[in-house]
Amino acid sequence: MKKLLLALSLLCSCAPALQSPAATIHGVPVRYQVTEALPGGTNASAHWLGGHCLIRVRPGAVTSLILAHELGHCLDAGHSRRFGQAGCVWREYACDPAEGYADTYARLYFERSLISPRRAALAGSAEDR
């Protein structure tokens, strides 16, 4: 649980960060669970269960990018078919519309923090030295 909360605290401030294992994000109820009980070769998953989206992550795989990717699946709610193969720009795995949507959500989530006015101001002051 401590690893999960630490990883969640590292999420960028540009999108809703979870301070607990459960929250409603953009109207979607989301719960997080750190568990070893995932299929072999799977580090994380997102599934709808009882009116909320459950994100399950292996203890050693809890990173803010993985959490944002799985959150992308929750927010997508199965509507990504219109996304097509746009995710191929990231990696071959993301050519599947659902994975491409989730990858794009996660990457843009972090890119937005990199181009925020606060980051730009910090970058400018560092370059002036």
PDB file of C-alpha atoms in Angstrom:
ATOM      1  CA  MET A   1       0.000   0.000   0.000  1.00  0.00           C
ATOM      2  CA  LYS A   2       2.848   2.409   0.791  1.00  0.00           C
ATOM      3  CA  LYS A   3       4.357   1.849  -2.668  1.00  0.00           C
ATOM      4  CA  LEU A   4       0.994   2.553  -4.285  1.00  0.00           C
ATOM      5  CA  LEU A   5       0.473   5.772  -2.365  1.00  0.00           C
ATOM      6  CA  LEU A   6       4.028   6.856  -3.136  1.00  0.00           C
ATOM      7  CA  ALA A   7       3.539   6.152  -6.846  1.00  0.00           C
ATOM      8  CA  LEU A   8       0.229   7.978  -6.819  1.00  0.00           C
ATOM      9  CA  SER A   9       1.822  10.977  -5.154  1.00  0.00           C
ATOM     10  CA  LEU A  10       4.307  11.156  -8.044  1.00  0.00           C
ATOM     11  CA  LEU A  11       1.550  11.635 -10.603  1.00  0.00           C
ATOM     12  CA  CYS A  12       1.741  15.027 -12.272  1.00  0.00           C
ATOM     13  CA  SER A  13      -0.426  17.827 -10.954  1.00  0.00           C
ATOM     14  CA  CYS A  14      -1.869  18.490 -14.425  1.00  0.00           C
ATOM     15  CA  ALA A  15      -4.482  15.759 -14.001  1.00  0.00           C
ATOM     16  CA  PRO A  16      -6.301  14.422 -10.969  1.00  0.00           C
ATOM     17  CA  ALA A  17      -3.853  12.614  -8.694  1.00  0.00           C
ATOM     18  CA  LEU A  18      -5.163   9.965  -6.360  1.00  0.00           C
ATOM     19  CA  GLN A  19      -4.290  10.362  -2.707  1.00  0.00           C
ATOM     20  CA  SER A  20      -5.985   7.098  -1.749  1.00  0.00           C
ATOM     21  CA  PRO A  21      -6.679   3.730  -3.406  1.00  0.00           C
ATOM     22  CA  ALA A  22     -10.138   4.966  -4.515  1.00  0.00           C
ATOM     23  CA  ALA A  23     -11.330   8.151  -6.223  1.00  0.00           C
ATOM     24  CA  THR A  24     -13.696   9.457  -8.874  1.00  0.00           C
ATOM     25  CA  ILE A  25     -11.772  10.866 -11.836  1.00  0.00           C
ATOM     26  CA  HIS A  26     -13.653  12.689 -14.594  1.00  0.00           C
ATOM     27  CA  GLY A  27     -16.838  11.007 -13.344  1.00  0.00           C
ATOM     28  CA  VAL A  28     -15.327   7.513 -13.367  1.00  0.00           C
ATOM     29  CA  PRO A  29     -15.060   5.691 -10.008  1.00  0.00           C
ATOM     30  CA  VAL A  30     -11.586   4.122  -9.855  1.00  0.00           C
ATOM     31  CA  ARG A  31     -10.004   1.786  -7.314  1.00  0.00           C
ATOM     32  CA  TYR A  32      -6.372   0.705  -7.201  1.00  0.00           C
ATOM     33  CA  GLN A  33      -5.029  -2.576  -5.866  1.00  0.00           C
ATOM     34  CA  VAL A  34      -1.426  -3.749  -5.565  1.00  0.00           C
ATOM     35  CA  THR A  35      -1.431  -7.514  -6.019  1.00  0.00           C
ATOM     36  CA  GLU A  36       0.609 -10.441  -7.282  1.00  0.00           C
ATOM     37  CA  ALA A  37      -2.620 -12.081  -8.533  1.00  0.00           C
ATOM     38  CA  LEU A  38      -2.290 -11.144 -12.206  1.00  0.00           C
ATOM     39  CA  PRO A  39      -1.878 -13.433 -15.224  1.00  0.00           C
ATOM     40  CA  GLY A  40       1.709 -14.332 -16.121  1.00  0.00           C
ATOM     41  CA  GLY A  41       3.486 -11.625 -18.073  1.00  0.00           C
ATOM     42  CA  THR A  42       0.976  -8.982 -16.992  1.00  0.00           C
ATOM     43  CA  ASN A  43       2.165  -6.136 -14.784  1.00  0.00           C
ATOM     44  CA  ALA A  44      -1.124  -4.241 -14.627  1.00  0.00           C
ATOM     45  CA  SER A  45      -4.747  -4.422 -15.720  1.00  0.00           C
ATOM     46  CA  ALA A  46      -7.909  -2.328 -15.673  1.00  0.00           C
ATOM     47  CA  HIS A  47     -11.379  -3.907 -15.543  1.00  0.00           C
ATOM     48  CA  TRP A  48     -14.894  -2.737 -14.797  1.00  0.00           C
ATOM     49  CA  LEU A  49     -16.188  -4.446 -11.688  1.00  0.00           C
ATOM     50  CA  GLY A  50     -19.340  -3.631  -9.718  1.00  0.00           C
ATOM     51  CA  GLY A  51     -19.772  -0.063 -10.936  1.00  0.00           C
ATOM     52  CA  HIS A  52     -16.121   0.999 -10.696  1.00  0.00           C
ATOM     53  CA  CYS A  53     -12.931   0.516 -12.645  1.00  0.00           C
ATOM     54  CA  LEU A  54     -10.433  -1.652 -10.781  1.00  0.00           C
ATOM     55  CA  ILE A  55      -6.768  -1.096 -11.605  1.00  0.00           C
ATOM     56  CA  ARG A  56      -4.546  -3.931 -10.411  1.00  0.00           C
ATOM     57  CA  VAL A  57      -0.753  -3.568 -10.433  1.00  0.00           C
ATOM     58  CA  ARG A  58       2.092  -5.885  -9.412  1.00  0.00           C
ATOM     59  CA  PRO A  59       4.083  -4.483  -6.460  1.00  0.00           C
ATOM     60  CA  GLY A  60       7.323  -4.154  -8.438  1.00  0.00           C
ATOM     61  CA  ALA A  61       5.587  -2.535 -11.403  1.00  0.00           C
ATOM     62  CA  VAL A  62       3.936   0.440  -9.720  1.00  0.00           C
ATOM     63  CA  THR A  63       5.043   3.456 -11.761  1.00  0.00           C
ATOM     64  CA  SER A  64       3.180   6.640 -12.522  1.00  0.00           C
ATOM     65  CA  LEU A  65       3.277   5.881 -16.278  1.00  0.00           C
ATOM     66  CA  ILE A  66       1.709   2.443 -15.768  1.00  0.00           C
ATOM     67  CA  LEU A  67      -0.957   3.905 -13.477  1.00  0.00           C
ATOM     68  CA  ALA A  68      -1.736   6.644 -16.014  1.00  0.00           C
ATOM     69  CA  HIS A  69      -1.906   4.039 -18.822  1.00  0.00           C
ATOM     70  CA  GLU A  70      -4.382   1.915 -16.868  1.00  0.00           C
ATOM     71  CA  LEU A  71      -6.363   5.025 -15.944  1.00  0.00           C
ATOM     72  CA  GLY A  72      -6.572   5.695 -19.688  1.00  0.00           C
ATOM     73  CA  HIS A  73      -8.305   2.323 -20.069  1.00  0.00           C
ATOM     74  CA  CYS A  74     -10.787   3.272 -17.338  1.00  0.00           C
ATOM     75  CA  LEU A  75     -11.586   6.634 -18.911  1.00  0.00           C
ATOM     76  CA  ASP A  76     -11.848   5.072 -22.381  1.00  0.00           C
ATOM     77  CA  ALA A  77     -14.593   2.689 -21.213  1.00  0.00           C
ATOM     78  CA  GLY A  78     -14.409   0.718 -24.459  1.00  0.00           C
ATOM     79  CA  HIS A  79     -14.901   3.679 -26.817  1.00  0.00           C
ATOM     80  CA  SER A  80     -11.393   3.566 -28.300  1.00  0.00           C
ATOM     81  CA  ARG A  81     -12.375   1.715 -31.483  1.00  0.00           C
ATOM     82  CA  ARG A  82     -12.636   5.109 -33.212  1.00  0.00           C
ATOM     83  CA  PHE A  83      -9.010   5.752 -32.206  1.00  0.00           C
ATOM     84  CA  GLY A  84      -7.867   3.329 -34.902  1.00  0.00           C
ATOM     85  CA  GLN A  85      -4.156   2.587 -35.113  1.00  0.00           C
ATOM     86  CA  ALA A  86      -3.039   6.081 -34.109  1.00  0.00           C
ATOM     87  CA  GLY A  87      -1.139   4.621 -31.143  1.00  0.00           C
ATOM     88  CA  CYS A  88       1.369   3.010 -33.524  1.00  0.00           C
ATOM     89  CA  VAL A  89       3.375   6.235 -33.305  1.00  0.00           C
ATOM     90  CA  TRP A  90       4.380   5.212 -29.751  1.00  0.00           C
ATOM     91  CA  ARG A  91       5.169   1.509 -30.131  1.00  0.00           C
ATOM     92  CA  GLU A  92       3.908  -1.610 -31.913  1.00  0.00           C
ATOM     93  CA  TYR A  93       1.965  -2.763 -28.832  1.00  0.00           C
ATOM     94  CA  ALA A  94      -0.057   0.461 -29.009  1.00  0.00           C
ATOM     95  CA  CYS A  95      -1.351  -0.274 -32.540  1.00  0.00           C
ATOM     96  CA  ASP A  96      -4.370  -1.938 -30.931  1.00  0.00           C
ATOM     97  CA  PRO A  97      -6.919   0.893 -30.530  1.00  0.00           C
ATOM     98  CA  ALA A  98      -7.498   0.265 -26.809  1.00  0.00           C
ATOM     99  CA  GLU A  99      -3.775   0.146 -26.005  1.00  0.00           C
ATOM    100  CA  GLY A 100      -3.075   3.108 -28.277  1.00  0.00           C
ATOM    101  CA  TYR A 101      -5.692   5.209 -26.501  1.00  0.00           C
ATOM    102  CA  ALA A 102      -4.319   4.270 -23.069  1.00  0.00           C
ATOM    103  CA  ASP A 103      -0.694   4.881 -24.127  1.00  0.00           C
ATOM    104  CA  THR A 104      -1.582   8.229 -25.669  1.00  0.00           C
ATOM    105  CA  TYR A 105      -3.516   9.285 -22.558  1.00  0.00           C
ATOM    106  CA  ALA A 106      -0.566   8.373 -20.320  1.00  0.00           C
ATOM    107  CA  ARG A 107       2.045  10.065 -22.510  1.00  0.00           C
ATOM    108  CA  LEU A 108       0.021  13.246 -23.007  1.00  0.00           C
ATOM    109  CA  TYR A 109      -0.675  13.303 -19.276  1.00  0.00           C
ATOM    110  CA  PHE A 110       3.064  13.664 -18.710  1.00  0.00           C
ATOM    111  CA  GLU A 111       3.794  15.843 -21.761  1.00  0.00           C
ATOM    112  CA  ARG A 112       1.263  18.371 -20.511  1.00  0.00           C
ATOM    113  CA  SER A 113       3.234  18.713 -17.292  1.00  0.00           C
ATOM    114  CA  LEU A 114       6.436  19.235 -19.287  1.00  0.00           C
ATOM    115  CA  ILE A 115       4.970  22.180 -21.211  1.00  0.00           C
ATOM    116  CA  SER A 116       3.038  23.774 -18.365  1.00  0.00           C
ATOM    117  CA  PRO A 117       3.769  27.483 -17.720  1.00  0.00           C
ATOM    118  CA  ARG A 118       5.381  26.597 -14.382  1.00  0.00           C
ATOM    119  CA  ARG A 119       7.802  24.136 -16.022  1.00  0.00           C
ATOM    120  CA  ALA A 120       8.550  26.617 -18.819  1.00  0.00           C
ATOM    121  CA  ALA A 121       9.382  29.310 -16.252  1.00  0.00           C
ATOM    122  CA  LEU A 122      11.664  26.932 -14.383  1.00  0.00           C
ATOM    123  CA  ALA A 123      13.360  25.854 -17.599  1.00  0.00           C
ATOM    124  CA  GLY A 124      13.846  29.492 -18.630  1.00  0.00           C
ATOM    125  CA  SER A 125      15.474  30.446 -15.361  1.00  0.00           C
ATOM    126  CA  ALA A 126      17.869  27.494 -15.568  1.00  0.00           C
ATOM    127  CA  GLU A 127      18.916  28.448 -19.106  1.00  0.00           C
ATOM    128  CA  ASP A 128      19.589  32.059 -18.118  1.00  0.00           C
ATOM    129  CA  ARG A 129      22.411  31.014 -15.777  1.00  0.00           C
TER     130      ARG A 129
END
